[in-house]
Short mmCIF file of C-alpha atoms in Angstrom, two decimals:
data_model
loop_
_atom_site.label_atom_id
_atom_site.label_comp_id
_atom_site.label_asym_id
_atom_site.label_seq_id
_atom_site.Cartn_x
_atom_site.Cartn_y
_atom_site.Cartn_z
CA PRO A 12 -10.52 -13.58 5.08
CA ASN A 13 -10.87 -11.66 8.29
CA LEU A 14 -14.55 -11.14 9.04
CA GLY A 15 -16.15 -8.77 11.50
CA SER A 16 -18.87 -9.34 14.07
CA PHE A 17 -21.55 -9.65 11.41
CA GLY A 18 -20.15 -12.74 9.70
CA ASN A 19 -19.71 -12.33 5.97
CA LEU A 20 -21.52 -8.99 5.86
CA ILE A 21 -18.60 -6.82 6.97
CA GLU A 22 -14.96 -7.19 5.97
CA ARG A 23 -12.56 -5.97 8.63
CA GLN A 24 -10.20 -3.36 7.32
CA PRO A 25 -6.59 -4.62 7.30
CA ASP A 26 -4.57 -3.05 10.09
CA ALA A 27 -1.10 -4.51 9.68
CA ASP A 28 0.65 -1.63 11.43
CA ASN A 29 -1.40 -2.07 14.62
CA ASP A 30 -0.92 -5.84 14.47
CA TRP A 31 2.81 -5.19 14.39
CA ARG A 32 2.76 -2.79 17.35
CA SER A 33 0.54 -5.04 19.44
CA GLY A 34 3.15 -7.80 19.31
CA CYS A 35 1.09 -10.17 17.18
CA PHE A 36 3.87 -10.43 14.60
CA ASP A 37 6.43 -12.63 16.35
CA THR A 38 8.21 -15.91 15.69
CA SER A 39 5.21 -18.04 16.61
CA THR A 40 3.06 -15.97 14.27
CA LEU A 41 5.45 -16.65 11.39
CA ASP A 42 5.32 -20.37 12.12
CA ARG A 43 1.51 -20.46 12.03
CA MET A 44 0.79 -17.96 9.26
CA PRO A 45 0.14 -19.30 5.73
CA THR A 46 2.42 -18.02 2.99
CA ALA A 47 -0.37 -16.06 1.30
CA ASP A 48 -1.24 -14.23 4.53
CA LEU A 49 2.43 -13.60 5.21
CA LEU A 50 2.86 -12.03 1.77
CA ASN A 51 -0.17 -9.83 2.41
CA LEU A 52 1.26 -8.68 5.73
CA LEU A 53 4.78 -8.09 4.44
CA SER A 54 3.46 -6.10 1.47
CA ASN A 55 2.32 -3.55 4.06
CA LEU A 56 5.22 -3.85 6.52
CA SER A 57 8.37 -4.76 4.58
CA PRO A 58 10.11 -1.82 2.88
CA ASP A 59 11.55 -4.16 0.24
CA LEU A 60 8.35 -5.98 -0.69
CA SER A 61 6.13 -2.90 -0.53
CA ARG A 62 8.55 -0.96 -2.75
CA ALA A 63 8.81 -3.83 -5.24
CA LEU A 64 5.01 -4.11 -5.40
CA TRP A 65 4.68 -0.33 -5.80
CA ASP A 66 7.11 -0.25 -8.74
CA PHE A 67 5.62 -3.39 -10.26
CA LEU A 68 2.11 -1.92 -10.38
CA ARG A 69 3.14 1.50 -11.71
CA MET A 70 5.40 0.10 -14.41
CA THR A 71 3.11 -2.68 -15.60
CA ASN A 72 0.17 -0.27 -15.90
CA PRO A 73 1.54 3.03 -17.25
CA GLY A 74 -1.60 3.46 -19.37
CA HIS A 75 -3.44 1.53 -22.04
CA GLU A 76 -5.18 1.75 -25.38
CA VAL A 77 -8.23 -0.29 -26.36
CA LYS A 78 -9.50 -0.76 -29.90
CA ALA A 79 -12.34 -2.89 -31.25
CA TYR A 80 -11.74 -4.11 -34.81
CA GLY A 81 -14.31 -5.44 -37.24
CA ARG A 82 -14.22 -8.72 -39.11
CA ASP A 83 -11.21 -7.72 -41.20
CA GLY A 84 -9.15 -7.22 -38.05
CA LYS A 85 -7.81 -3.86 -39.28
CA THR A 86 -10.69 -1.39 -39.30
CA VAL A 87 -12.08 -0.05 -36.04
CA ASP A 88 -15.77 -0.91 -35.67
CA ALA A 89 -17.61 2.18 -34.44
CA ARG A 90 -20.41 0.32 -32.62
CA ALA A 91 -18.05 -2.15 -30.98
CA GLN A 92 -15.68 0.63 -29.95
CA ALA A 93 -18.54 2.58 -28.39
CA SER A 94 -19.68 -0.55 -26.52
CA VAL A 95 -16.18 -1.18 -25.15
CA GLU A 96 -15.86 2.44 -24.03
CA ALA A 97 -19.26 2.22 -22.34
CA PHE A 98 -18.15 -0.88 -20.41
CA VAL A 99 -14.94 0.87 -19.36
CA ALA A 100 -17.05 3.83 -18.24
CA ARG A 101 -19.16 1.48 -16.09
CA LEU A 102 -15.99 0.13 -14.47
CA ASN A 103 -14.76 3.67 -13.86
CA ALA A 104 -18.06 4.54 -12.21
CA ARG A 105 -18.00 1.41 -10.07
CA TYR A 106 -14.39 1.53 -8.86
CA GLY A 107 -13.45 5.16 -9.42
CA SER A 108 -11.00 4.02 -12.09
CA ILE A 109 -10.46 0.92 -14.16
CA ASP A 110 -6.89 0.98 -12.86
CA VAL A 111 -8.23 -0.51 -9.62
CA VAL A 112 -9.26 -3.64 -11.52
CA ILE A 113 -6.00 -3.76 -13.46
CA HIS A 114 -3.91 -3.36 -10.31
CA ARG A 115 -5.80 -6.18 -8.61
CA LEU A 116 -5.00 -8.43 -11.54
CA PHE A 117 -1.29 -7.62 -11.29
CA ILE A 118 -1.27 -7.90 -7.47
CA ASN A 119 -2.75 -11.38 -7.86
CA ALA A 120 0.00 -12.21 -10.33
CA PHE A 121 2.80 -10.79 -8.15
CA LEU A 122 1.73 -12.25 -4.79
CA ARG A 123 -0.19 -15.36 -5.93
CA GLY A 124 1.34 -16.27 -9.28
CA ALA A 125 -1.77 -16.09 -11.49
CA PHE A 126 -4.19 -13.74 -13.20
CA PHE A 127 -7.69 -14.68 -12.04
CA ALA A 128 -10.87 -12.84 -12.98
CA GLU A 129 -14.51 -13.29 -13.97
CA LEU A 130 -16.63 -11.35 -16.43
CA VAL A 131 -19.93 -10.55 -14.69
CA LEU A 132 -22.97 -10.29 -16.99
CA ASP A 133 -26.51 -9.18 -16.21
CA LYS A 134 -29.31 -11.68 -15.60
CA ARG A 135 -30.06 -11.88 -19.30
CA GLY A 136 -26.43 -12.51 -20.13
CA ARG A 137 -26.46 -9.67 -22.63
CA LEU A 138 -24.60 -6.83 -20.90
CA ALA A 139 -21.22 -6.87 -19.17
CA LEU A 140 -21.42 -5.25 -15.74
CA ASP A 141 -18.12 -5.92 -14.00
CA ILE A 142 -14.77 -7.73 -14.02
CA ALA A 143 -14.48 -9.46 -10.65
CA THR A 144 -10.97 -10.13 -9.33
CA PRO A 145 -11.12 -12.80 -6.58
CA ASP A 146 -8.09 -14.08 -4.73
CA SER A 147 -6.62 -16.99 -6.68
CA ARG A 148 -5.44 -18.67 -3.45
CA TYR A 149 -9.00 -20.00 -3.03
CA LEU A 150 -9.02 -21.70 -6.45
CA TYR A 151 -8.17 -25.39 -6.68
CA PHE A 152 -7.80 -27.91 -9.50
CA ASP A 153 -8.55 -31.58 -9.82
CA ARG A 154 -7.92 -33.94 -12.70
CA HIS A 155 -10.67 -35.11 -15.03
CA VAL A 156 -10.60 -37.22 -18.16
CA ASP A 157 -12.01 -35.44 -21.20
CA PRO A 158 -13.22 -37.75 -24.00
CA VAL A 159 -11.30 -35.69 -26.57
CA LEU A 160 -8.44 -33.99 -24.71
CA GLY A 161 -7.76 -36.75 -22.23
CA PRO A 162 -6.65 -35.84 -18.68
CA ILE A 163 -7.31 -32.16 -17.96
CA TRP A 164 -7.38 -29.88 -14.92
CA ARG A 165 -10.74 -28.46 -13.85
CA PRO A 166 -10.84 -25.41 -11.56
CA PHE A 167 -13.20 -25.38 -8.59
CA GLN A 168 -13.92 -23.69 -5.27
CA PHE A 169 -15.40 -24.96 -2.05
CA GLN A 170 -18.74 -23.24 -1.55
CA GLY A 171 -20.62 -24.40 1.51
CA GLY A 172 -18.33 -27.41 1.76
CA VAL A 173 -19.26 -28.52 -1.77
CA ARG A 174 -17.04 -28.36 -4.85
CA LYS A 175 -18.24 -25.74 -7.32
CA TYR A 176 -16.55 -26.18 -10.69
CA LEU A 177 -15.62 -22.94 -12.43
CA ASP A 178 -14.74 -24.10 -15.95
CA LEU A 179 -17.00 -21.44 -17.47
CA PRO A 180 -16.38 -19.12 -20.45
CA THR A 181 -16.66 -16.07 -18.19
CA ILE A 182 -13.91 -17.22 -15.79
CA ARG A 183 -10.24 -17.15 -16.66
CA TYR A 184 -7.22 -18.38 -14.70
CA VAL A 185 -3.87 -17.63 -16.32
CA PRO A 186 -0.90 -18.99 -14.31
CA VAL A 187 2.49 -17.29 -14.22
CA ASP A 188 5.28 -19.72 -15.19
CA PRO A 189 3.59 -22.96 -14.02
CA LEU A 190 5.75 -26.02 -13.58
CA PRO A 191 5.28 -28.91 -16.03
CA GLY A 192 2.30 -31.01 -15.05
CA SER A 193 0.94 -28.39 -12.63
CA PRO A 194 -1.94 -25.96 -13.24
CA TYR A 195 -0.84 -23.52 -10.54
CA GLY A 196 1.31 -20.48 -11.18
CA ARG A 197 4.33 -19.41 -9.16
CA ALA A 198 4.36 -16.10 -7.31
CA PRO A 199 7.27 -13.83 -8.34
CA ALA A 200 7.42 -12.42 -4.79
CA ALA A 201 7.64 -15.78 -3.00
CA PRO A 202 11.46 -16.23 -3.24
CA ALA A 203 11.96 -13.00 -1.28
CA LEU A 204 10.23 -14.27 1.88
CA PHE A 205 13.34 -15.74 3.50
CA THR A 206 15.49 -12.70 2.79
CA ILE A 207 12.86 -10.21 3.95
CA ILE A 208 12.09 -12.06 7.18
CA PHE A 209 15.78 -12.52 7.92
CA ALA A 210 16.48 -8.81 7.34
CA MET A 211 13.54 -7.71 9.48
CA GLY A 212 14.60 -10.05 12.29
CA LEU A 213 18.16 -8.75 12.08
CA LEU A 214 17.00 -5.14 12.27
CA HIS A 215 14.76 -6.03 15.20
CA ASP A 216 17.73 -7.50 17.07
CA LEU A 217 19.88 -4.48 16.20
CA ARG A 218 17.22 -2.18 17.56
CA ARG A 219 17.39 -3.98 20.89
CA VAL A 220 21.19 -3.76 20.91
CA VAL A 221 21.14 -0.05 20.17
CA SER A 222 18.46 0.54 22.80
CA GLN A 223 20.50 -1.31 25.41
CA GLN A 224 24.03 -0.24 24.49
CA GLY A 225 23.76 2.55 21.99
CA TYR A 226 23.80 5.39 24.54
CA PRO A 227 26.20 6.21 27.44
CA ARG A 228 24.98 4.78 30.74
CA LEU A 229 25.87 5.93 34.24
CA ASP A 230 28.32 3.64 36.00
CA ILE A 231 27.85 3.87 39.78
CA SER A 232 29.70 1.71 42.27
CA MET A 233 29.21 1.40 46.04
CA ASP A 234 31.87 0.88 48.72
CA LEU A 235 30.49 -2.13 50.60
CA ASP A 236 32.96 -1.79 53.48
CA ALA A 237 31.84 1.78 54.09
CA LEU A 238 28.19 0.78 53.83
CA LEU A 239 28.63 -2.10 56.28
CA LYS A 240 30.07 0.34 58.81
CA LYS A 241 26.88 2.42 58.47
CA MET A 242 24.59 -0.59 58.78
CA PRO A 243 22.27 -0.37 61.82
CA PRO A 244 22.76 -3.11 64.44
CA GLU A 245 19.32 -4.64 63.88
CA ALA A 246 20.15 -5.19 60.17
CA ALA A 247 23.37 -7.03 60.99
CA ALA A 248 21.69 -9.72 63.06
CA SER A 249 21.62 -12.23 60.21
CA ASN A 250 22.75 -12.64 56.62
CA THR A 251 19.17 -12.40 55.36
CA GLU A 252 18.57 -9.05 57.07
CA ARG A 253 21.97 -7.81 55.93
CA GLN A 254 21.21 -8.65 52.29
CA ALA A 255 17.77 -7.06 52.55
CA TRP A 256 19.28 -3.84 53.92
CA LEU A 257 21.92 -3.66 51.17
CA GLN A 258 19.25 -4.32 48.52
CA SER A 259 17.11 -1.50 49.94
CA VAL A 260 20.07 0.90 49.72
CA LEU A 261 20.75 -0.17 46.12
CA THR A 262 17.08 0.21 45.18
CA GLY A 263 16.97 3.67 46.74
CA ILE A 264 19.94 4.83 44.68
CA GLN A 265 18.40 3.41 41.47
CA THR A 266 15.10 5.14 42.17
CA HIS A 267 16.83 8.44 42.90
CA ILE A 268 18.89 8.27 39.69
CA ALA A 269 15.81 7.41 37.63
CA GLN A 270 13.94 10.45 38.97
CA LEU A 271 16.72 12.96 38.26
CA GLN A 272 15.84 15.71 35.80
CA PRO A 273 18.40 16.78 33.18
CA GLU A 274 19.28 19.91 35.12
CA ASP A 275 19.48 18.16 38.53
CA THR A 276 22.73 17.39 40.33
CA PHE A 277 23.38 14.05 41.92
CA VAL A 278 24.72 14.67 45.40
CA HIS A 279 26.01 11.57 47.18
CA THR A 280 28.18 10.44 50.05
CA SER A 281 31.73 9.14 49.75
CA ASP A 282 30.62 5.50 49.78
CA ILE A 283 29.04 6.02 46.33
CA VAL A 284 31.49 6.45 43.41
CA MET A 285 30.50 7.93 40.00
CA ASN A 286 32.59 6.32 37.24
CA ARG A 287 32.87 7.27 33.55
CA PRO A 288 29.77 6.46 31.42
CA VAL A 289 30.03 3.07 29.72
CA GLY A 290 28.08 0.87 27.32
CA THR A 291 28.25 2.85 24.07
CA VAL A 292 28.31 0.67 20.94
CA ASP A 293 31.07 1.86 18.60
CA SER A 294 31.77 1.16 14.94
CA SER A 295 33.92 -1.85 15.76
CA SER A 296 31.01 -3.54 17.51
CA LEU A 297 28.71 -3.29 14.47
CA GLY A 298 31.34 -3.36 11.76
CA GLY A 299 30.01 -6.50 10.09
CA VAL A 300 26.40 -5.37 9.93
CA ASP A 301 26.83 -3.15 6.85
CA ALA A 302 28.22 -5.99 4.74
CA LEU A 303 25.48 -8.34 5.92
CA LEU A 304 22.72 -5.83 5.14
CA ALA A 305 24.25 -5.15 1.71
CA THR A 306 24.21 -8.88 0.98
CA LEU A 307 20.57 -9.10 2.04
CA ASP A 308 19.73 -6.13 -0.20
CA ARG A 309 21.29 -7.87 -3.21
CA MET A 310 19.44 -11.08 -2.41
CA ALA A 311 16.15 -9.17 -2.09
CA LEU A 312 16.75 -7.44 -5.43
CA ARG A 313 17.32 -10.75 -7.18
CA ALA A 314 14.38 -12.42 -5.46
CA LEU A 315 12.00 -9.55 -6.28
CA LYS A 316 13.29 -9.25 -9.88
CA SER A 317 13.94 -5.56 -9.38
CA LEU A 318 16.73 -3.04 -10.09
CA PRO A 319 19.19 -1.37 -7.69
CA ILE A 320 18.16 2.10 -8.80
CA LEU A 321 14.54 1.41 -7.87
CA PHE A 322 15.66 0.60 -4.33
CA GLY A 323 17.82 3.69 -4.06
CA ILE A 324 21.04 1.67 -4.39
CA SER A 325 23.86 3.10 -6.50
CA ASP A 326 26.05 0.28 -7.79
CA GLY A 327 28.22 2.49 -9.99
CA VAL A 328 27.47 0.77 -13.31
CA SER A 329 27.96 2.55 -16.61
CA GLU A 330 25.08 4.10 -18.51
CA ALA A 331 25.22 1.41 -21.19
CA ASN A 332 25.14 -1.34 -18.57
CA ALA A 333 22.29 0.39 -16.75
CA ASN A 334 20.30 0.55 -20.00
CA ARG A 335 20.81 -3.17 -20.54
CA GLN A 336 19.63 -3.89 -17.00
CA TYR A 337 16.55 -1.74 -17.55
CA GLU A 338 15.72 -3.43 -20.85
CA ILE A 339 15.96 -6.86 -19.23
CA PHE A 340 13.74 -5.66 -16.39
CA ILE A 341 11.16 -4.20 -18.77
CA GLN A 342 11.08 -7.38 -20.85
CA GLY A 343 10.13 -9.31 -17.73
CA LEU A 344 7.29 -6.89 -17.05
CA LYS A 345 6.14 -7.04 -20.66
CA ALA A 346 5.91 -10.82 -20.45
CA LEU A 347 3.36 -10.43 -17.65
CA GLN A 348 1.64 -7.58 -19.48
CA HIS A 349 1.04 -9.92 -22.41
CA LEU A 350 -0.80 -12.33 -20.11
CA ALA A 351 -2.98 -9.52 -18.77
CA GLU A 352 -3.58 -8.18 -22.28
CA GLY A 353 -4.76 -11.59 -23.45
CA MET A 354 -7.16 -11.92 -20.52
CA LEU A 355 -8.63 -8.43 -20.95
CA GLU A 356 -8.95 -8.87 -24.71
CA TYR A 357 -10.80 -12.14 -24.14
CA PHE A 358 -13.22 -10.59 -21.64
CA LEU A 359 -13.95 -7.51 -23.76
CA THR A 360 -14.44 -9.60 -26.91
CA LEU A 361 -16.77 -11.90 -24.97
CA ALA A 362 -18.68 -8.85 -23.72
CA LEU A 363 -19.19 -7.71 -27.32
CA GLN A 364 -20.38 -11.18 -28.33
CA ALA A 365 -22.91 -11.07 -25.49
CA GLU A 366 -24.30 -7.89 -27.06
CA GLY A 367 -24.42 -9.55 -30.48
CA LEU A 368 -21.43 -7.69 -31.94
CA GLN A 369 -18.83 -9.54 -33.99
CA ALA A 370 -15.61 -7.73 -33.26
CA THR A 371 -12.16 -8.40 -31.87
CA VAL A 372 -10.75 -6.25 -29.08
CA GLU A 373 -7.09 -5.30 -28.91
CA TRP A 374 -5.75 -4.12 -25.54
CA ARG A 375 -2.24 -2.70 -25.40
CA PHE A 376 -0.41 -1.24 -22.43
CA SER A 377 1.63 1.91 -22.99
CA GLU A 378 5.40 1.96 -22.91
CA ALA A 379 6.92 2.49 -19.49
CA ARG A 380 9.00 5.49 -20.56
CA ALA A 381 9.48 7.83 -23.51
CA ALA A 382 12.81 6.24 -24.42
CA GLU A 383 10.94 3.10 -25.43
CA MET A 384 8.88 5.16 -27.88
CA LEU A 385 12.11 6.66 -29.26
CA ARG A 386 13.58 3.19 -29.80
CA ASP A 387 10.37 2.08 -31.51
CA ALA A 388 10.51 5.12 -33.80
CA GLN A 389 14.17 4.46 -34.63
CA THR A 390 13.43 0.81 -35.35
CA SER A 391 10.51 1.80 -37.57
CA GLN A 392 12.73 4.23 -39.44
CA LEU A 393 15.33 1.53 -40.09
CA VAL A 394 12.65 -0.85 -41.34
CA MET A 395 11.36 1.79 -43.77
CA GLN A 396 14.88 2.59 -44.99
CA ASN A 397 15.61 -1.09 -45.57
CA ALA A 398 12.40 -1.43 -47.57
CA MET A 399 13.38 1.58 -49.69
CA TYR A 400 16.85 0.12 -50.29
CA LYS A 401 15.34 -3.15 -51.47
CA TYR A 402 12.94 -1.33 -53.76
CA GLN A 403 15.71 0.82 -55.22
CA ALA A 404 17.81 -2.28 -55.85
CA GLY A 405 14.96 -3.97 -57.66
CA TRP A 406 14.65 -6.78 -55.17
CA ILE A 407 11.01 -6.10 -54.27
CA SER A 408 8.10 -4.27 -55.84
CA GLN A 409 6.70 -0.97 -54.66
CA ASP A 410 3.68 -2.67 -53.09
CA GLU A 411 5.96 -5.14 -51.32
CA ALA A 412 8.01 -2.22 -50.02
CA ALA A 413 4.84 -0.56 -48.76
CA HIS A 414 3.86 -3.73 -46.94
CA GLU A 415 7.31 -4.26 -45.45
CA GLY A 416 8.03 -0.65 -44.54
CA ALA A 417 4.62 0.70 -43.58
CA ASP A 418 2.41 -2.39 -43.17
CA ARG A 419 0.24 -1.30 -46.10
CA ASP A 420 -1.08 -3.68 -48.71
CA LYS A 421 -0.45 -1.21 -51.56
CA ALA A 422 1.36 2.04 -52.16
CA ASP A 423 -0.57 5.28 -52.58
CA VAL A 424 0.06 5.37 -56.34
CA PRO A 425 0.83 2.60 -58.81
CA GLU A 426 4.33 2.10 -60.10
CA PRO A 427 6.57 3.54 -61.35
CA ARG A 428 7.93 5.98 -58.77
CA ALA A 429 11.44 7.49 -58.72
CA LEU A 430 13.09 8.02 -55.35
CA SER A 431 16.73 8.69 -56.19
CA SER A 432 16.26 12.48 -56.39
CA VAL A 433 14.85 12.78 -52.87
CA PHE A 434 16.03 9.70 -50.97
CA LYS A 435 19.36 10.08 -49.16
CA PRO A 436 19.94 7.17 -46.80
CA GLU A 437 22.98 8.69 -45.07
CA GLY A 438 22.51 12.21 -43.80
CA GLY A 439 20.07 14.59 -45.39
CA SER A 440 16.31 14.24 -45.14
CA VAL A 441 13.36 13.49 -47.34
CA ASN A 442 11.06 16.38 -48.16
CA PRO A 443 7.60 14.90 -48.73
CA ALA A 444 6.65 17.94 -50.79
CA ALA A 445 9.48 17.21 -53.22
CA VAL A 446 8.38 13.65 -53.94
CA GLN A 447 7.04 13.49 -57.48
CA ALA A 448 5.85 10.45 -59.36
CA ASP A 449 7.74 9.93 -62.61
CA PRO A 450 5.67 7.93 -65.11
CA GLY A 451 8.63 7.62 -67.45
CA ALA A 452 10.87 5.60 -65.14
CA ASN A 453 10.43 2.38 -63.29
CA ARG A 454 13.22 2.60 -60.68
CA ALA A 455 16.23 4.80 -60.08
CA GLN A 456 19.35 3.59 -61.84
CA SER A 457 21.18 2.77 -58.62
CA VAL A 458 22.39 -0.75 -59.40
CA ASN A 459 25.97 -1.16 -60.59
CA GLY A 460 27.20 -3.46 -63.31
CA ASN A 461 27.58 -6.37 -60.90
CA GLY A 462 23.92 -6.25 -60.04
CA HIS A 463 24.52 -4.90 -56.52
CA LEU A 464 23.05 -1.81 -54.91
CA ASP A 465 25.16 1.27 -55.66
CA LEU A 466 25.05 3.22 -52.40
CA LYS A 467 27.11 6.08 -53.81
CA ALA A 468 24.57 6.59 -56.55
CA LEU A 469 21.82 6.83 -53.94
CA GLU A 470 23.74 9.51 -52.07
CA ASN A 471 24.03 11.72 -55.16
#
């Protein structure tokens, strides 16, 4: 880390934009800079990486819901829920919002390839105070032989030049897609480094070309024969003096042109000729740049696991195809959300155990958009309809239908119940007020003589 004049007491505020303007970010800097530092710098300077990180954080943390269940795993424990909410309130008071902690976890995963955090308890070890989110780049592993598990990886850090092992219950390191035989995760943003650096270097070179040749320049020529006739005799004594005199004339003209105001007129003698402006770069000169930049954009999208629409790119795909792309993208984000959910559930459950409460915490992130809630509702409706079909056909009992369709152990009333008068699977709707239990019938007679479900009977 960059430290100020007071050693480890003051952390210097990152100033990537000034580092860029001061010329510190050049080819030699790229050669010397570690990958982790380069990712940090590009997350502030690269439009592609900064946009991908922005979308990644907002879409992986659209909101959350936390519940603390008792021993049965289904009923919310009031004391445990109050304790969890109090801990969240302490985090909100410390950071301004718990989202700061969550975003640090996801930034670590995106730029470093791992979720890394520590649950901080008080001196008595009875009250959770904080969830620390250190940089996982400073965590290392070495191999040890466990008497039961065999060879295992133990995490450690160098503290004062000495290895400090961190295999503690309050510390969790969850890698993202580690390779077989390796404890380290792989950063999702790392494959984009080559493309981003290449694109930024290309744009830097194009800026120089446009600055040099992108505007019309004055083309002034001098008649050397006429100038030589005006040369004073003392300047013609030798070639050196002659060249010095011609250079002084040329410098004088350049200085005069540079000092002209927009409304000034350049008045000159006949030995100076004003030609047509030259040097403008036209479309033919940069015709291949658009295709090259488009290729780099596609490579950056693939490397950053993002979507064209998030980068403001319209690829002209159909709505159905766009929905498929979005679903694939969201599934990738949900896979990382599951890792974060598991870590946060572990920490909050451990915090309750430290207070002497036996409860299990469930942390769930919200859906990224309302359409996901609509799909969930439609899926739930189909599941309930299928359970009702099976019950009507006599394939399952009413309690089994309640468990399959509504995740309830038992129905609200014991069997029998008749549904044929109110249940219309195709079209129509069910009026809950019209549902009446019929003690005199077990199931609706909706099975034909072959023993199969009679859908027409259900519709009537």
